[in-house]
XYZ file of C-alpha atoms in Angstrom:
585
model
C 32.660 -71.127 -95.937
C 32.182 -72.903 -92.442
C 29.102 -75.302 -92.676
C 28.270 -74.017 -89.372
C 27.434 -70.635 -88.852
C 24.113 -70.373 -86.963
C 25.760 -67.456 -84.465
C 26.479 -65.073 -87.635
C 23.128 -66.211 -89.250
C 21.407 -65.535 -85.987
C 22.911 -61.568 -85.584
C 22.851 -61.185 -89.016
C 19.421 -62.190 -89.814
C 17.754 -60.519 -85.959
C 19.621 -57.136 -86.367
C 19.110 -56.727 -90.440
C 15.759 -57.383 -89.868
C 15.057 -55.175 -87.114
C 16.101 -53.060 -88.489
C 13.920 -52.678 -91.899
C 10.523 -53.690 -89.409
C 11.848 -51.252 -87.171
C 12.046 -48.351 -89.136
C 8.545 -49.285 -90.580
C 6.848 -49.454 -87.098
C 8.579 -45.456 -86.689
C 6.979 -44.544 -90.085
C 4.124 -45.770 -88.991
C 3.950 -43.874 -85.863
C 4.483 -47.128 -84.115
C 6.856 -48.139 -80.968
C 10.392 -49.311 -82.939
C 10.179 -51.970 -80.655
C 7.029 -53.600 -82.709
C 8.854 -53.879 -85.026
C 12.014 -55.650 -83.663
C 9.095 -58.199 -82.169
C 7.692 -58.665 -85.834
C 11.596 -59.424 -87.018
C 11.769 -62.267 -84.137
C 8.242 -63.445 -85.143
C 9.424 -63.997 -88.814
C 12.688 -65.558 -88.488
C 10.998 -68.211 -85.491
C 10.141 -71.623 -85.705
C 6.555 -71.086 -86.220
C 6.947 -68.678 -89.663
C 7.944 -70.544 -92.916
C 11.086 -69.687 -94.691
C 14.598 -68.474 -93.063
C 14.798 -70.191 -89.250
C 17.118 -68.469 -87.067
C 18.715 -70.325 -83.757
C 16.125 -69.856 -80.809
C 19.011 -70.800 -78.186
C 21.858 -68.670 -79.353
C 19.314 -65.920 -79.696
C 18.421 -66.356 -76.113
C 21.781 -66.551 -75.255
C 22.603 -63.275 -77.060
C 19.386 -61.778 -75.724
C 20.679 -62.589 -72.131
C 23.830 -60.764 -72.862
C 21.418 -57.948 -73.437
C 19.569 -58.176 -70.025
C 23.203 -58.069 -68.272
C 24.611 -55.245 -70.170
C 21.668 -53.100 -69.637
C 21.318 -54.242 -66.171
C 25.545 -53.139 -65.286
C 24.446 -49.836 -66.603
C 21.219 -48.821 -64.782
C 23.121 -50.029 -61.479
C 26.385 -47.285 -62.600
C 23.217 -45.473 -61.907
C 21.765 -46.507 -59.512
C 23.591 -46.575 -55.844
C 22.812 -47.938 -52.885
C 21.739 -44.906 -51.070
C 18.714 -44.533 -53.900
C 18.163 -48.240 -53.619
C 17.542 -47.755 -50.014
C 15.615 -44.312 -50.125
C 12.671 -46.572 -52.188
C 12.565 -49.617 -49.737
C 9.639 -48.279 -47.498
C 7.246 -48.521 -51.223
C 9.440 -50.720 -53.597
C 9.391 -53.788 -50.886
C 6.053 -54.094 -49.635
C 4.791 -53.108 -52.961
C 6.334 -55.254 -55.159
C 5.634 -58.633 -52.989
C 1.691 -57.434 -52.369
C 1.484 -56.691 -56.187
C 3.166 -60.145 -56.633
C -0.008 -61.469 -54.806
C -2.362 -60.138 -56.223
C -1.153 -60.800 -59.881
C -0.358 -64.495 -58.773
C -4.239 -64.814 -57.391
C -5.602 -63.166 -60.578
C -3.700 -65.516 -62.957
C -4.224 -68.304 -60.794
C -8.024 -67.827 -60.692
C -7.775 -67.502 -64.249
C -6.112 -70.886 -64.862
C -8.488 -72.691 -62.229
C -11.562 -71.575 -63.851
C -9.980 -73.007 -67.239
C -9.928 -76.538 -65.586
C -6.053 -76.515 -64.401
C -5.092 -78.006 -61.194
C -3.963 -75.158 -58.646
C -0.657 -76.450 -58.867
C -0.177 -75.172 -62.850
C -2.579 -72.245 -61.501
C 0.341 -71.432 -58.982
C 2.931 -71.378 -61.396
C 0.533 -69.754 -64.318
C -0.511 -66.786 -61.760
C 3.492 -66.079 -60.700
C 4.554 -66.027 -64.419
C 2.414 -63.391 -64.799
C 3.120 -61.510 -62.175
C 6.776 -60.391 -62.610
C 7.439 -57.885 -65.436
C 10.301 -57.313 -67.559
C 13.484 -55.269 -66.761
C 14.748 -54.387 -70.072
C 11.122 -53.396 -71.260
C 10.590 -50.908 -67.858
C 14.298 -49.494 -68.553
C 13.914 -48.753 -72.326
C 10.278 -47.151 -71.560
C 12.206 -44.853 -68.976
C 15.402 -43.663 -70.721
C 13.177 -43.020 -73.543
C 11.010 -40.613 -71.485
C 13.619 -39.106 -69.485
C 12.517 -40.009 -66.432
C 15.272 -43.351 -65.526
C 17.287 -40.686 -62.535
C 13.844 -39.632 -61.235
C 12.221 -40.149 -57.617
C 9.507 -42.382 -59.865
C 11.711 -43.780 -62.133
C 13.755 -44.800 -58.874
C 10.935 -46.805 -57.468
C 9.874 -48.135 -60.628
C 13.439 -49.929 -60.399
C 13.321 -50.515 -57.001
C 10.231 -52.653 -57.436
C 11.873 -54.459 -60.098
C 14.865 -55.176 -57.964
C 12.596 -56.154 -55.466
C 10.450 -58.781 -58.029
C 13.247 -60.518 -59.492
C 15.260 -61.225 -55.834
C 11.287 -62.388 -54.783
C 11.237 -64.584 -58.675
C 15.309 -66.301 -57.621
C 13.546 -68.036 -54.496
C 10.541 -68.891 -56.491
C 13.166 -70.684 -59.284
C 15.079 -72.332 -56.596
C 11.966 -73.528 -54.366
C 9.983 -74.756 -57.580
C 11.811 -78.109 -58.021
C 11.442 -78.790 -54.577
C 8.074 -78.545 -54.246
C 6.862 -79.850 -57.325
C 5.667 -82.956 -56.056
C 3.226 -81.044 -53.573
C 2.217 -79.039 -56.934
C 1.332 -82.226 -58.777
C 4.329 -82.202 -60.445
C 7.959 -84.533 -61.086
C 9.288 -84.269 -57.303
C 12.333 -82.336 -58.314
C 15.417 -84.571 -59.875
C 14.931 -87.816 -60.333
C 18.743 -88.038 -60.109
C 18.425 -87.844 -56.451
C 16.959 -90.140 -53.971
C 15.059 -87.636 -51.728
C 14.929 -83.620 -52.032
C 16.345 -81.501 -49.307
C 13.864 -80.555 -46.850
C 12.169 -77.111 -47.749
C 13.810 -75.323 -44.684
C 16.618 -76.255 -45.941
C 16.472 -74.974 -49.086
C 15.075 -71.948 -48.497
C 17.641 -71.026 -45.703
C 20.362 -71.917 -48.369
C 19.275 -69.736 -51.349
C 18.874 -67.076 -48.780
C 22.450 -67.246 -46.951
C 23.407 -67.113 -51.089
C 22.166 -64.404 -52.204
C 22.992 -62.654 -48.687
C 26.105 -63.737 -48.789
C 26.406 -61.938 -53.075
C 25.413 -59.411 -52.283
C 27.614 -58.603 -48.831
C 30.616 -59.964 -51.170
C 29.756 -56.852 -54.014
C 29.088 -54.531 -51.240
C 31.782 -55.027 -48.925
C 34.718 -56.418 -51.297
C 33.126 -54.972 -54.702
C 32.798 -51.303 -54.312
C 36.430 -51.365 -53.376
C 38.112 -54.015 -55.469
C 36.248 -52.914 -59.070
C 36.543 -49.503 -58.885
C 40.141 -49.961 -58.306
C 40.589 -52.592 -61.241
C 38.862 -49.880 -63.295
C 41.181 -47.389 -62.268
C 44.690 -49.404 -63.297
C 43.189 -50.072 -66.394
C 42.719 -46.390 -67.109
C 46.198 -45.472 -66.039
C 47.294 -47.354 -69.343
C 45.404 -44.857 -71.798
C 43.733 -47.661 -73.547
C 40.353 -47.545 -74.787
C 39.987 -50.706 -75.970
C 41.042 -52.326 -72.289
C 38.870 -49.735 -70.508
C 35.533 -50.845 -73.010
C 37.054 -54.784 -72.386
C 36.831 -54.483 -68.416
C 33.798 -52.830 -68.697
C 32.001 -55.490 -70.496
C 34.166 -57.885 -68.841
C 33.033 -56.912 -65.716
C 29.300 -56.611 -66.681
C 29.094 -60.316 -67.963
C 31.536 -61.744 -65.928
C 30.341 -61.114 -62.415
C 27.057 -61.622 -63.340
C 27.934 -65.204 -64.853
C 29.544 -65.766 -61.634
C 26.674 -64.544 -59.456
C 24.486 -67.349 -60.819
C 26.681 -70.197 -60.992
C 28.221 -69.686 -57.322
C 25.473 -67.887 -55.684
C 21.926 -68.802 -57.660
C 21.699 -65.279 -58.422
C 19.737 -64.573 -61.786
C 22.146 -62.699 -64.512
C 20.308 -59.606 -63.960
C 20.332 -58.996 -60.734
C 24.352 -60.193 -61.028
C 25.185 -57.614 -63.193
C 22.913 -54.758 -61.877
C 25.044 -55.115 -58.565
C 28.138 -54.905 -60.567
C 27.049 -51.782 -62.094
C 26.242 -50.476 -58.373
C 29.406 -51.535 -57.431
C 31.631 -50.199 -60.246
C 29.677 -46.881 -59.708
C 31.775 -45.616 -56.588
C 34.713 -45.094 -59.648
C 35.007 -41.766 -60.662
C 34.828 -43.107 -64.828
C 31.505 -44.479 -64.307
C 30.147 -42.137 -66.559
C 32.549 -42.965 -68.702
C 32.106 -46.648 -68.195
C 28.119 -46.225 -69.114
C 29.110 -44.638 -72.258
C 31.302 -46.978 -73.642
C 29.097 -49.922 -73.363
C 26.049 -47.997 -74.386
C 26.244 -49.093 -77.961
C 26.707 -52.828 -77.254
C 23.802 -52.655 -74.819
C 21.372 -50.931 -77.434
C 22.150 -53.607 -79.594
C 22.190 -56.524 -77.698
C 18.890 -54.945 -76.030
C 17.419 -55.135 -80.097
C 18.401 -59.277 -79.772
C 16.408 -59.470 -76.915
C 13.065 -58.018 -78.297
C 13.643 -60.385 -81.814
C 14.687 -63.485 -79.375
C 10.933 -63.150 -77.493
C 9.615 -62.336 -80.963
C 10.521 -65.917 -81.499
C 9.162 -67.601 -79.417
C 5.670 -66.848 -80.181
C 3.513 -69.115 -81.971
C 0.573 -66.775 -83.790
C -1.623 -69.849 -84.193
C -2.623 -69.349 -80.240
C -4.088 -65.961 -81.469
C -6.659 -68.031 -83.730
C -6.833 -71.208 -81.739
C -7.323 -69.312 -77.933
C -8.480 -65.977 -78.466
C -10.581 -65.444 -75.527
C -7.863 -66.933 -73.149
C -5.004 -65.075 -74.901
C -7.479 -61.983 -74.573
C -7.891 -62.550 -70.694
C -4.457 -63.526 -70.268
C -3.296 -59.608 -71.532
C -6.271 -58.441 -69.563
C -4.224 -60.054 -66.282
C -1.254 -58.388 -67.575
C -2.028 -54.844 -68.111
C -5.305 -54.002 -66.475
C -5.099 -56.729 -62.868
C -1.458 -55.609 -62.415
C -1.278 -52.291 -63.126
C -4.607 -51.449 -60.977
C -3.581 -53.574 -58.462
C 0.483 -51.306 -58.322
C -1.380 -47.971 -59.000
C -3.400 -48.974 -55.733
C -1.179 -49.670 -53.405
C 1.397 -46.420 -54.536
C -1.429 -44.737 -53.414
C -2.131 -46.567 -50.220
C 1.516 -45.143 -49.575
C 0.198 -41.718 -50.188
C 2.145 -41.114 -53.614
C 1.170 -38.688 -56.035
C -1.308 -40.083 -58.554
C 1.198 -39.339 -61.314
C 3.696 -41.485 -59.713
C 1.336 -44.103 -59.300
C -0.240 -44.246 -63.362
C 3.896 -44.222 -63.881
C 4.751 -47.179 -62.107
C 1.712 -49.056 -63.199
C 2.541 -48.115 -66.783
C 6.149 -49.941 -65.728
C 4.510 -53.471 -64.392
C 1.950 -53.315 -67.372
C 4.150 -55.946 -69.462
C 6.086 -59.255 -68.507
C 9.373 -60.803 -69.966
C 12.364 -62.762 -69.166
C 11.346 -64.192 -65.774
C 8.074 -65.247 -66.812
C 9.825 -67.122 -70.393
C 12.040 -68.816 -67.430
C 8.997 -70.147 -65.209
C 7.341 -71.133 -68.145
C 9.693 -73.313 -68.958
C 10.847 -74.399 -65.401
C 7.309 -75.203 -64.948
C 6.921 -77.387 -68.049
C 9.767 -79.630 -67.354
C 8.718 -80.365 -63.899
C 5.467 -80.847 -64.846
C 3.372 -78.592 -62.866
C 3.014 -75.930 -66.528
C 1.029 -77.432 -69.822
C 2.295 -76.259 -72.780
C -0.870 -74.605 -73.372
C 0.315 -72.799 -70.588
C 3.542 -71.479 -71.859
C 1.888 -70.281 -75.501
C -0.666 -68.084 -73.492
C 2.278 -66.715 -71.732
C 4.517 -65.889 -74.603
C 1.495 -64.335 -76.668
C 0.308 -61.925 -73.259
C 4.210 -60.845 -72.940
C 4.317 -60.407 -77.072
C 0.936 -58.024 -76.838
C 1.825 -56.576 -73.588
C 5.567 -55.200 -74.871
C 4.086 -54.203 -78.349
C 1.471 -51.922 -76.040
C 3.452 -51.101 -72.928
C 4.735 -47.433 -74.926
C 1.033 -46.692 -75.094
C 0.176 -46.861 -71.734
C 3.203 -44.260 -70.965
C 1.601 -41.863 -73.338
C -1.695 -42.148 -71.701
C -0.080 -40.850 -68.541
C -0.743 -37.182 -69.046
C -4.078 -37.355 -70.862
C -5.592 -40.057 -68.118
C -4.428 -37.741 -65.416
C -6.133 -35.082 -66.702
C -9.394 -36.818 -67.374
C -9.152 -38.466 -63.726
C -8.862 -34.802 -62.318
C -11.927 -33.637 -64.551
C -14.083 -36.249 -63.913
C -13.316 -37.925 -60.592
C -13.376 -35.523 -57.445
C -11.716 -38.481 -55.703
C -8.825 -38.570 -58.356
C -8.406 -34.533 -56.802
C -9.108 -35.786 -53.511
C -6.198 -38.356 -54.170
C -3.798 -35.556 -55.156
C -4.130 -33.601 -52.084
C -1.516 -33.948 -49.720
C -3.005 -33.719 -45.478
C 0.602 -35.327 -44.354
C 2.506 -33.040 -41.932
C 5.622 -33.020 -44.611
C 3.081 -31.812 -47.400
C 3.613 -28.319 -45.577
C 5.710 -26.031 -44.150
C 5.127 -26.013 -40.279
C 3.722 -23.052 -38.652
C 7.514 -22.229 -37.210
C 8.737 -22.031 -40.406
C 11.100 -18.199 -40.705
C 9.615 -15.291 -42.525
C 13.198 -15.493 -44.722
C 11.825 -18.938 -46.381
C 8.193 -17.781 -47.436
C 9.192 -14.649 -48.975
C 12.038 -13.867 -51.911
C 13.504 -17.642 -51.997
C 14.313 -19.572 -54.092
C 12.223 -22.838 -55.106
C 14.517 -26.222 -55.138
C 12.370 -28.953 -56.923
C 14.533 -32.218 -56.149
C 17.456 -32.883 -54.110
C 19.153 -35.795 -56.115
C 22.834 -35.204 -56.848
C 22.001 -32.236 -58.802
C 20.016 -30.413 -56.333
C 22.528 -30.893 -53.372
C 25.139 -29.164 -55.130
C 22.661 -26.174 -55.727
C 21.518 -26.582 -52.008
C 25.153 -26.304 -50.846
C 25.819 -23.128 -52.790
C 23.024 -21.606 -51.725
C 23.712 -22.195 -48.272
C 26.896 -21.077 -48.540
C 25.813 -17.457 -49.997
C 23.284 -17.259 -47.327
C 20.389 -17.616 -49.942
C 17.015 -18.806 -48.849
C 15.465 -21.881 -50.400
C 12.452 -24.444 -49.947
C 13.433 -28.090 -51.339
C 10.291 -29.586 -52.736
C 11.119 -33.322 -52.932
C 8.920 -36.716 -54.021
C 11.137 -38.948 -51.502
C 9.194 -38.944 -48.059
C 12.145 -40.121 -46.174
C 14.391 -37.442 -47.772
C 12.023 -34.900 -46.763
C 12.343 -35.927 -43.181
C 15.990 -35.546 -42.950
C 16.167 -32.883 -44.392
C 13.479 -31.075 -41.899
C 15.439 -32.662 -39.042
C 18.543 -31.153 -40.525
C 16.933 -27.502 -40.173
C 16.390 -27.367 -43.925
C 12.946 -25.719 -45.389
C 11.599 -28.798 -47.165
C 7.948 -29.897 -48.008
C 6.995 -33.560 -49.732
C 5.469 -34.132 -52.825
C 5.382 -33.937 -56.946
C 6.229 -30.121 -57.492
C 3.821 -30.682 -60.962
C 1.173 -30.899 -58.894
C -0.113 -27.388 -57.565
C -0.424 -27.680 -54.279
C 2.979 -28.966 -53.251
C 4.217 -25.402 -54.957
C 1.809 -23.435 -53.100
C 2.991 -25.065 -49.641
C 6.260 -23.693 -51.236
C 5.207 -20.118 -51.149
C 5.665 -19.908 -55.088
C 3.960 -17.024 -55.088
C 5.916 -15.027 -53.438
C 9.289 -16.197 -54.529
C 12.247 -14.872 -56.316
C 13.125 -18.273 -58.529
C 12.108 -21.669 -59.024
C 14.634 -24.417 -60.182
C 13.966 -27.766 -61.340
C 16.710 -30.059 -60.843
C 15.180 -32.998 -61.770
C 15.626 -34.267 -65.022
C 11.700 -34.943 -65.982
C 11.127 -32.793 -68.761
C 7.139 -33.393 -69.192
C 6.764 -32.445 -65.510
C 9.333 -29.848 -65.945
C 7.217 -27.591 -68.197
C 3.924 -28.373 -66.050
C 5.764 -26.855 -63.062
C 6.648 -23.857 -65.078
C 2.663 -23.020 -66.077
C 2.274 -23.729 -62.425
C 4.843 -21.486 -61.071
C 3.836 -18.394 -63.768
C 0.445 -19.040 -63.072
C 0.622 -18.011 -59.712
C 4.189 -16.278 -59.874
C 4.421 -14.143 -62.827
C 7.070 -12.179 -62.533
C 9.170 -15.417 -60.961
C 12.177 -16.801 -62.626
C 12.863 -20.431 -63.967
C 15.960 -22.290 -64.163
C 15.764 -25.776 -65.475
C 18.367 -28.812 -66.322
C 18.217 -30.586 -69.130
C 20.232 -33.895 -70.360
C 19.746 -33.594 -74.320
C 20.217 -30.665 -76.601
C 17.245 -31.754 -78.481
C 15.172 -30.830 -75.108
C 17.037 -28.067 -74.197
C 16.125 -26.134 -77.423
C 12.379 -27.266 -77.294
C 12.495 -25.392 -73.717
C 14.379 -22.408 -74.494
C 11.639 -22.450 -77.492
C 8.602 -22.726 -75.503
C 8.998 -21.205 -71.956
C 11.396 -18.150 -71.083
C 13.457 -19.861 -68.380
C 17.326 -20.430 -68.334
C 18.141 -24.134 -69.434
C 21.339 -25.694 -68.364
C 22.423 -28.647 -70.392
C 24.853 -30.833 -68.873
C 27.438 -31.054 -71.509
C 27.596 -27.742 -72.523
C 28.012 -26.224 -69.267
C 30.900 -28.997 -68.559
C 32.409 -28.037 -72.082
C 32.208 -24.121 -70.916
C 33.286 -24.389 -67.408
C 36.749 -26.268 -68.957
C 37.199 -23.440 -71.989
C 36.652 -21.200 -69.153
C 39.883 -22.536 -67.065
C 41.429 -23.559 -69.995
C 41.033 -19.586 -71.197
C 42.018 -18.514 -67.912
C 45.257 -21.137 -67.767
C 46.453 -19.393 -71.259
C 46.210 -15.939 -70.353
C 47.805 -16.341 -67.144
C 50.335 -18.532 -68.667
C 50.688 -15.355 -72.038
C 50.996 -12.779 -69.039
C 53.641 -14.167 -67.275
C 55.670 -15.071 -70.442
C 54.869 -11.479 -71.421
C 55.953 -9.849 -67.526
C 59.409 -12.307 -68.009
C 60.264 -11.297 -71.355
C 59.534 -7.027 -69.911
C 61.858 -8.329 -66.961
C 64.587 -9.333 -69.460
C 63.970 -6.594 -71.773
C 64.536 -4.119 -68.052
C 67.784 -6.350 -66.987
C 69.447 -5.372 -70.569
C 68.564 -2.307 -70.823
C 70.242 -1.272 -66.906
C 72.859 -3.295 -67.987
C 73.760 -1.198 -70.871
């Protein structure tokens, strides 16, 4: 046997593990992901017994970040990355802010200089990617309009987090810290640097734009054309980890954000569905490495030693931030739902803030104190992050019980909240009720158009909402769960309602709604599991569609109607034949 073997050790030890704590934390009615922290917390330096590798595991857990990264962007395309900037940009960099000035405040009152404050106060402020994707796949909710800005503001943090890496060593002098390498004789002049990391990651992403979404999707394609599935999973994975290596060692791009472009890119193939599922199973487990790698990191002595810091520190995390995003989604005027959603999202912190940490520390402007009260908030604040999602619902409804300005909040006084005054009599009576116009709802849209069918879109996306009135199209703005975007629909007098979006929680909400006021109305819904799909057949009376069973009958359907063409011409030839020899005789 090799004497060597810390790799297999490593993903033998973090998966088998995770595996048995796992399944205990779902018996226990807990988050599975407590229990893949608890598996990185006992195999770490800081337990006795069985040490696993810290750096291959962070290695291993960085695979993770790109994989899952490639496929939110064969998601995610540039058109719904764009449809979010007016709320993910400004948002993200003011929530930045504040978070930064909270932690910062935090640190100075603890004695640090307001150099280590700086640096404390932006760790805290960034949250994790793979923790905000995990939370919404598992609800559902990863293609919505709020799922889309929840990503959007992510984007948004970790370009804003590559300037703050590349800037740090730079200024750490000013910040009381080693004045970047000591390798060199003087640092480039801040201008300087700044401009360069910005023509960088300008010029990245222009290359995957411009060159990418024609070159990959191609490359995909030849690959196909040979029938194998092992080289179709290979350049998918290859693509995934391989552009985003090259991202950050010729650009300065982060891995993330590297392979989340890739993903974008690679989307504009027609097999990037089939590209997502192939490297689904590598990124679910890879995404397991990355919860036991942060697991081991943490040192549960700072829970004894600092209690009250480590306490305040989580308080930062999950109260300062998420007040501070839920705020400003609904300065934007944004539903209140959206807003508790995307403040459950920043409610944690991860890889970005384990990378400052340690930036800081070996330039000197981060104590090490520093870095343990940052790896125990990120530990508490993951372990908790799937209760704050549950608490959507409930705190919504408490908010709207007990706070006339949560209700106040809700209501919509835009001009794209309702229909205007010149809308036609055809659209308020007898229509049909289109709640979301994603991919899903366009093709529904288009049909309906084209059998001269009435319809009112109901849409979260502002800027969609505008185009669509300046197209001619019957639109209003706002969450379709929430009763008075439906009303401004004329629900009540309409023939059917149809959710294409693929929330289920706000799906059946919208249902009550509608039958509330509607009862005789009639409810088509999408669905993307058949788990859900038979819970909502179960509980409401509406027509579910489930993706892959209307794809499998619409191809037995041709593939039916193929045969018995193909029978009744065999069957009209052989009659011809059977005619021919009988004249002939």
């Amino acid at each position: 046997m090799p004497h060597s073997v810390s790799l297999i050790n490593t993903i033998a030890a973090g998966l088998g593990l995770a595996l048995v704590f796992g399944f205990l934390a779902v018996r226990l009615r807990l988050p599975a992901l407590v229990g893949y922290l608890l598996a990185g917390v006992i195999i770490g330096p800081f337990t006795p017994g069985f040490v696993a590798d810290a750096g291959i595991a962070a290695q291993l857990a960085e695979i993770g970040v790109m994989l899952l990264m490639f496929g939110v962007g064969l998601h995610f395309s540039l058109d719904d990355l764009l449809a979010v900037r007016k709320i993910a940009l400004p948002g993200a960099l003011a929530q930045i802010a504040v978070a930064t000035l909270l932690g910062g405040a935090l640190a100075l009152w603890w004695g640090w200089s307001w150099g280590e404050a700086l640096v404390f106060g932006l760790a805290l402020s960034v949250a994790s990617t793979v923790v905000l994707l995990r939370a919404l796949e598992s609800l559902g909710i990863l293609d919505s309009f709020t799922g889309r800005i929840a990503v959007g503001w992510l984007v948004v943090e970790d370009l804003a987090m590559v300037l703050v890496l590349v800037l740090m060593p730079p200024l750490a002098g000013a910040l009381g810290g080693t004045a970047g390498d000591p390798a060199r004789a003087a640092p480039d002049p801040l201008w300087q640097t700044l401009g360069l990391t910005l023509l960088q990651v300008g010029g990245f992403v222009a290359l995957m734009l411009v060159v990418g979404r024609r070159a990959f999707p191609w490359i995909l394609w030849q690959v196909t054309r040979t029938g194998s599935r092992e080289l179709f999973t290979l350049c998918v994975i290859a693509a995934a980890v391989s552009i985003a290596f090259a991202s950050a060692a010729l650009f300065g791009v982060s891995f993330a954000l590297g392979a989340f472009f890739a993903g974008m890119v690679m989307r504009e193939s027609e097999f990037s569905h089939r590209a997502a599922q192939e490297s689904l199973p590598l990124r679910d487990a890879f995404a397991v490495l990355f919860f036991v790698s942060v697991g081991m990191l943490f040192d549960p002595s700072v829970l004894i030693e600092r209690p009250l810091q480590v306490l305040a520190v989580v308080a930062v995390i999950v109260l300062g931030k998420s007040l501070a995003a839920c705020a400003l989604v609904l300065a934007f005027r944004y539903p209140l739902r959206t807003a508790l959603t995307v403040s459950a999202s920043l409610a944690q912190i991860g890889e970005f803030s384990f990378i400052l940490a340690g930036l800081g520390i070996s330039l000197g402007v981060l104590p090490v104190e520093g870095q343990s009260l940052i790896l125990a908030g990120a530990l508490i604040s993951i372990a908790t992050n799937p209760l704050w999602f549950s608490l959507i619902v409930p705190l919504q409804k408490w908010l709207h019980a007990r706070l006339p300005l949560a209700a106040k909040l809700e209501s919509r006084d835009h001009p794209l909240a309702e229909l205007p005054n010149t809308t036609e009599a055809r659209y308020l009576s007898r229509q049909v009720v289109l709640v979301g116009y994603g991919r899903v709802g366009r093709r529904i849209a288009s049909e309906l158009e084209a059998n001269d069918v009435p319809y009112v879109v109901a849409e979260q996306n502002r800027e969609l909402v505008e185009k669509l009135r300046e197209a001619g199209v019957a639109a209003v703005w706002g969450d379709a769960a929430d009763p008075s975007v439906l009303i401004q629909a004329h629900i009540a007098r309409a023939r059917v309602l149809v959710v294409a979006t693929p929330d289920a929680i706000n799906a059946r909400q919208m249902m009550e709604i509608a039958r509330t006021l509607n009862p005789a109305i009639e409810t088509v819904i999408r669905s993307h599991n058949e788990d859900e799909a038979r819970l909502l057949t179960q509980e409401t009376t509406a027509t579910v569609f489930l993706g892959e069973q209307e794809l499998a009958q619409a191809m037995a359907r041709d593939v039916v109607r193929r045969a018995v063409a193909a029978a009744a011409s065999a069957a009209a030839g052989s009659g011809t034949q059977r005619s021919s020899m009988t004249s002939v005789r």
